[in-house]
Amino acid sequence: MTGTIDPDGTLGQVGGIAAKAEAAAEKGAAIFIVPDGQTMDSILQCEWREIFSFRFRMCTYEPVNVQTYLQQRGFATAVVEATNIEEAFDLMTNSTI
């Protein structure tokens, strides 16, 4: 799971979800919980270009669906949204508070 917990129990917005999801998947996580509305993230895509005798690294941020991003890397980790800490707990424990 990634996110912040607001005083009212809702999960707040966070960054770097694709990288965090990939790290969790590499460790064998079956499920990765993200704050509601954050299944999309941006990743840095870079390429080298040569102009005359100069070499430049050109980078842009590209939007990705985190679930698709993991699948393209061969991971079966499910990316699931949760609105608040109770929903996250239910998903993690398969029970309710």
Short mmCIF file of C-alpha atoms in Angstrom, two decimals:
data_model
loop_
_atom_site.label_atom_id
_atom_site.label_comp_id
_atom_site.label_asym_id
_atom_site.label_seq_id
_atom_site.Cartn_x
_atom_site.Cartn_y
_atom_site.Cartn_z
CA MET A 1 0.00 0.00 0.00
CA THR A 2 1.10 3.55 -0.61
CA GLY A 3 -0.50 6.80 0.46
CA THR A 4 -0.97 9.20 3.27
CA ILE A 5 -3.75 8.94 5.84
CA ASP A 6 -5.68 12.15 6.42
CA PRO A 7 -7.17 12.88 9.87
CA ASP A 8 -10.63 11.76 8.66
CA GLY A 9 -9.26 8.37 7.51
CA THR A 10 -9.23 9.09 3.78
CA LEU A 11 -6.15 8.17 1.78
CA GLY A 12 -4.34 11.21 0.43
CA GLN A 13 -2.56 11.63 -2.88
CA VAL A 14 1.04 10.45 -3.33
CA GLY A 15 3.63 10.39 -6.08
CA GLY A 16 5.85 7.78 -7.65
CA ILE A 17 3.18 5.09 -7.66
CA ALA A 18 4.50 3.20 -10.70
CA ALA A 19 7.96 2.82 -9.14
CA LYS A 20 6.50 1.84 -5.77
CA ALA A 21 4.18 -0.71 -7.40
CA GLU A 22 7.07 -2.21 -9.35
CA ALA A 23 9.15 -2.53 -6.17
CA ALA A 24 6.24 -4.23 -4.38
CA ALA A 25 5.71 -6.58 -7.33
CA GLU A 26 9.41 -7.50 -7.35
CA LYS A 27 9.02 -8.54 -3.70
CA GLY A 28 6.04 -10.75 -4.58
CA ALA A 29 3.08 -8.57 -3.58
CA ALA A 30 -0.21 -10.00 -4.83
CA ILE A 31 -2.08 -6.72 -4.39
CA PHE A 32 -0.96 -3.09 -4.39
CA ILE A 33 -3.37 -0.57 -2.89
CA VAL A 34 -3.37 3.03 -4.12
CA PRO A 35 -5.46 6.06 -3.16
CA ASP A 36 -8.70 6.44 -5.11
CA GLY A 37 -8.09 7.92 -8.56
CA GLN A 38 -4.37 7.19 -8.68
CA THR A 39 -4.10 4.17 -10.96
CA MET A 40 -2.54 6.50 -13.53
CA ASP A 41 0.99 7.80 -13.03
CA SER A 42 3.76 9.39 -15.07
CA ILE A 43 7.10 7.76 -15.74
CA LEU A 44 10.25 9.30 -17.14
CA GLN A 45 11.08 8.07 -20.65
CA CYS A 46 14.52 8.99 -22.01
CA GLU A 47 16.34 8.49 -25.28
CA TRP A 48 19.72 9.53 -26.61
CA ARG A 49 19.93 11.74 -29.70
CA GLU A 50 22.98 12.72 -31.69
CA ILE A 51 23.25 16.04 -33.49
CA PHE A 52 26.54 16.50 -35.28
CA SER A 53 29.17 15.53 -32.70
CA PHE A 54 26.94 16.22 -29.72
CA ARG A 55 24.98 13.61 -27.83
CA PHE A 56 21.85 14.65 -25.92
CA ARG A 57 19.62 12.75 -23.56
CA MET A 58 16.01 13.79 -24.19
CA CYS A 59 13.52 12.94 -21.44
CA THR A 60 9.75 13.36 -21.15
CA TYR A 61 7.15 12.23 -18.65
CA GLU A 62 4.70 9.75 -20.14
CA PRO A 63 1.35 8.82 -18.56
CA VAL A 64 0.89 5.12 -17.74
CA ASN A 65 -1.79 2.97 -16.22
CA VAL A 66 0.01 1.33 -13.29
CA GLN A 67 -1.74 -2.03 -13.79
CA THR A 68 -0.70 -2.12 -17.46
CA TYR A 69 2.81 -0.95 -16.54
CA LEU A 70 3.21 -3.93 -14.18
CA GLN A 71 1.73 -6.42 -16.66
CA GLN A 72 4.14 -5.24 -19.38
CA ARG A 73 6.98 -6.09 -17.00
CA GLY A 74 5.63 -9.58 -16.34
CA PHE A 75 4.10 -8.98 -12.90
CA ALA A 76 0.68 -10.31 -11.84
CA THR A 77 0.26 -7.85 -8.94
CA ALA A 78 -3.27 -6.39 -8.86
CA VAL A 79 -3.51 -2.61 -8.49
CA VAL A 80 -6.59 -1.71 -6.43
CA GLU A 81 -7.92 1.68 -5.36
CA ALA A 82 -9.13 2.46 -1.84
CA THR A 83 -10.82 5.63 -0.62
CA ASN A 84 -10.09 5.32 3.09
CA ILE A 85 -8.15 3.30 5.62
CA GLU A 86 -11.13 1.01 6.31
CA GLU A 87 -11.32 -0.04 2.65
CA ALA A 88 -7.54 -0.60 2.61
CA PHE A 89 -7.79 -2.73 5.76
CA ASP A 90 -10.60 -4.79 4.21
CA LEU A 91 -8.50 -5.39 1.09
CA MET A 92 -5.39 -6.31 3.09
CA THR A 93 -7.10 -8.67 5.53
CA ASN A 94 -10.06 -9.93 3.51
CA SER A 95 -12.32 -8.89 6.41
CA THR A 96 -14.01 -5.75 7.74
CA ILE A 97 -13.29 -3.59 10.75
#
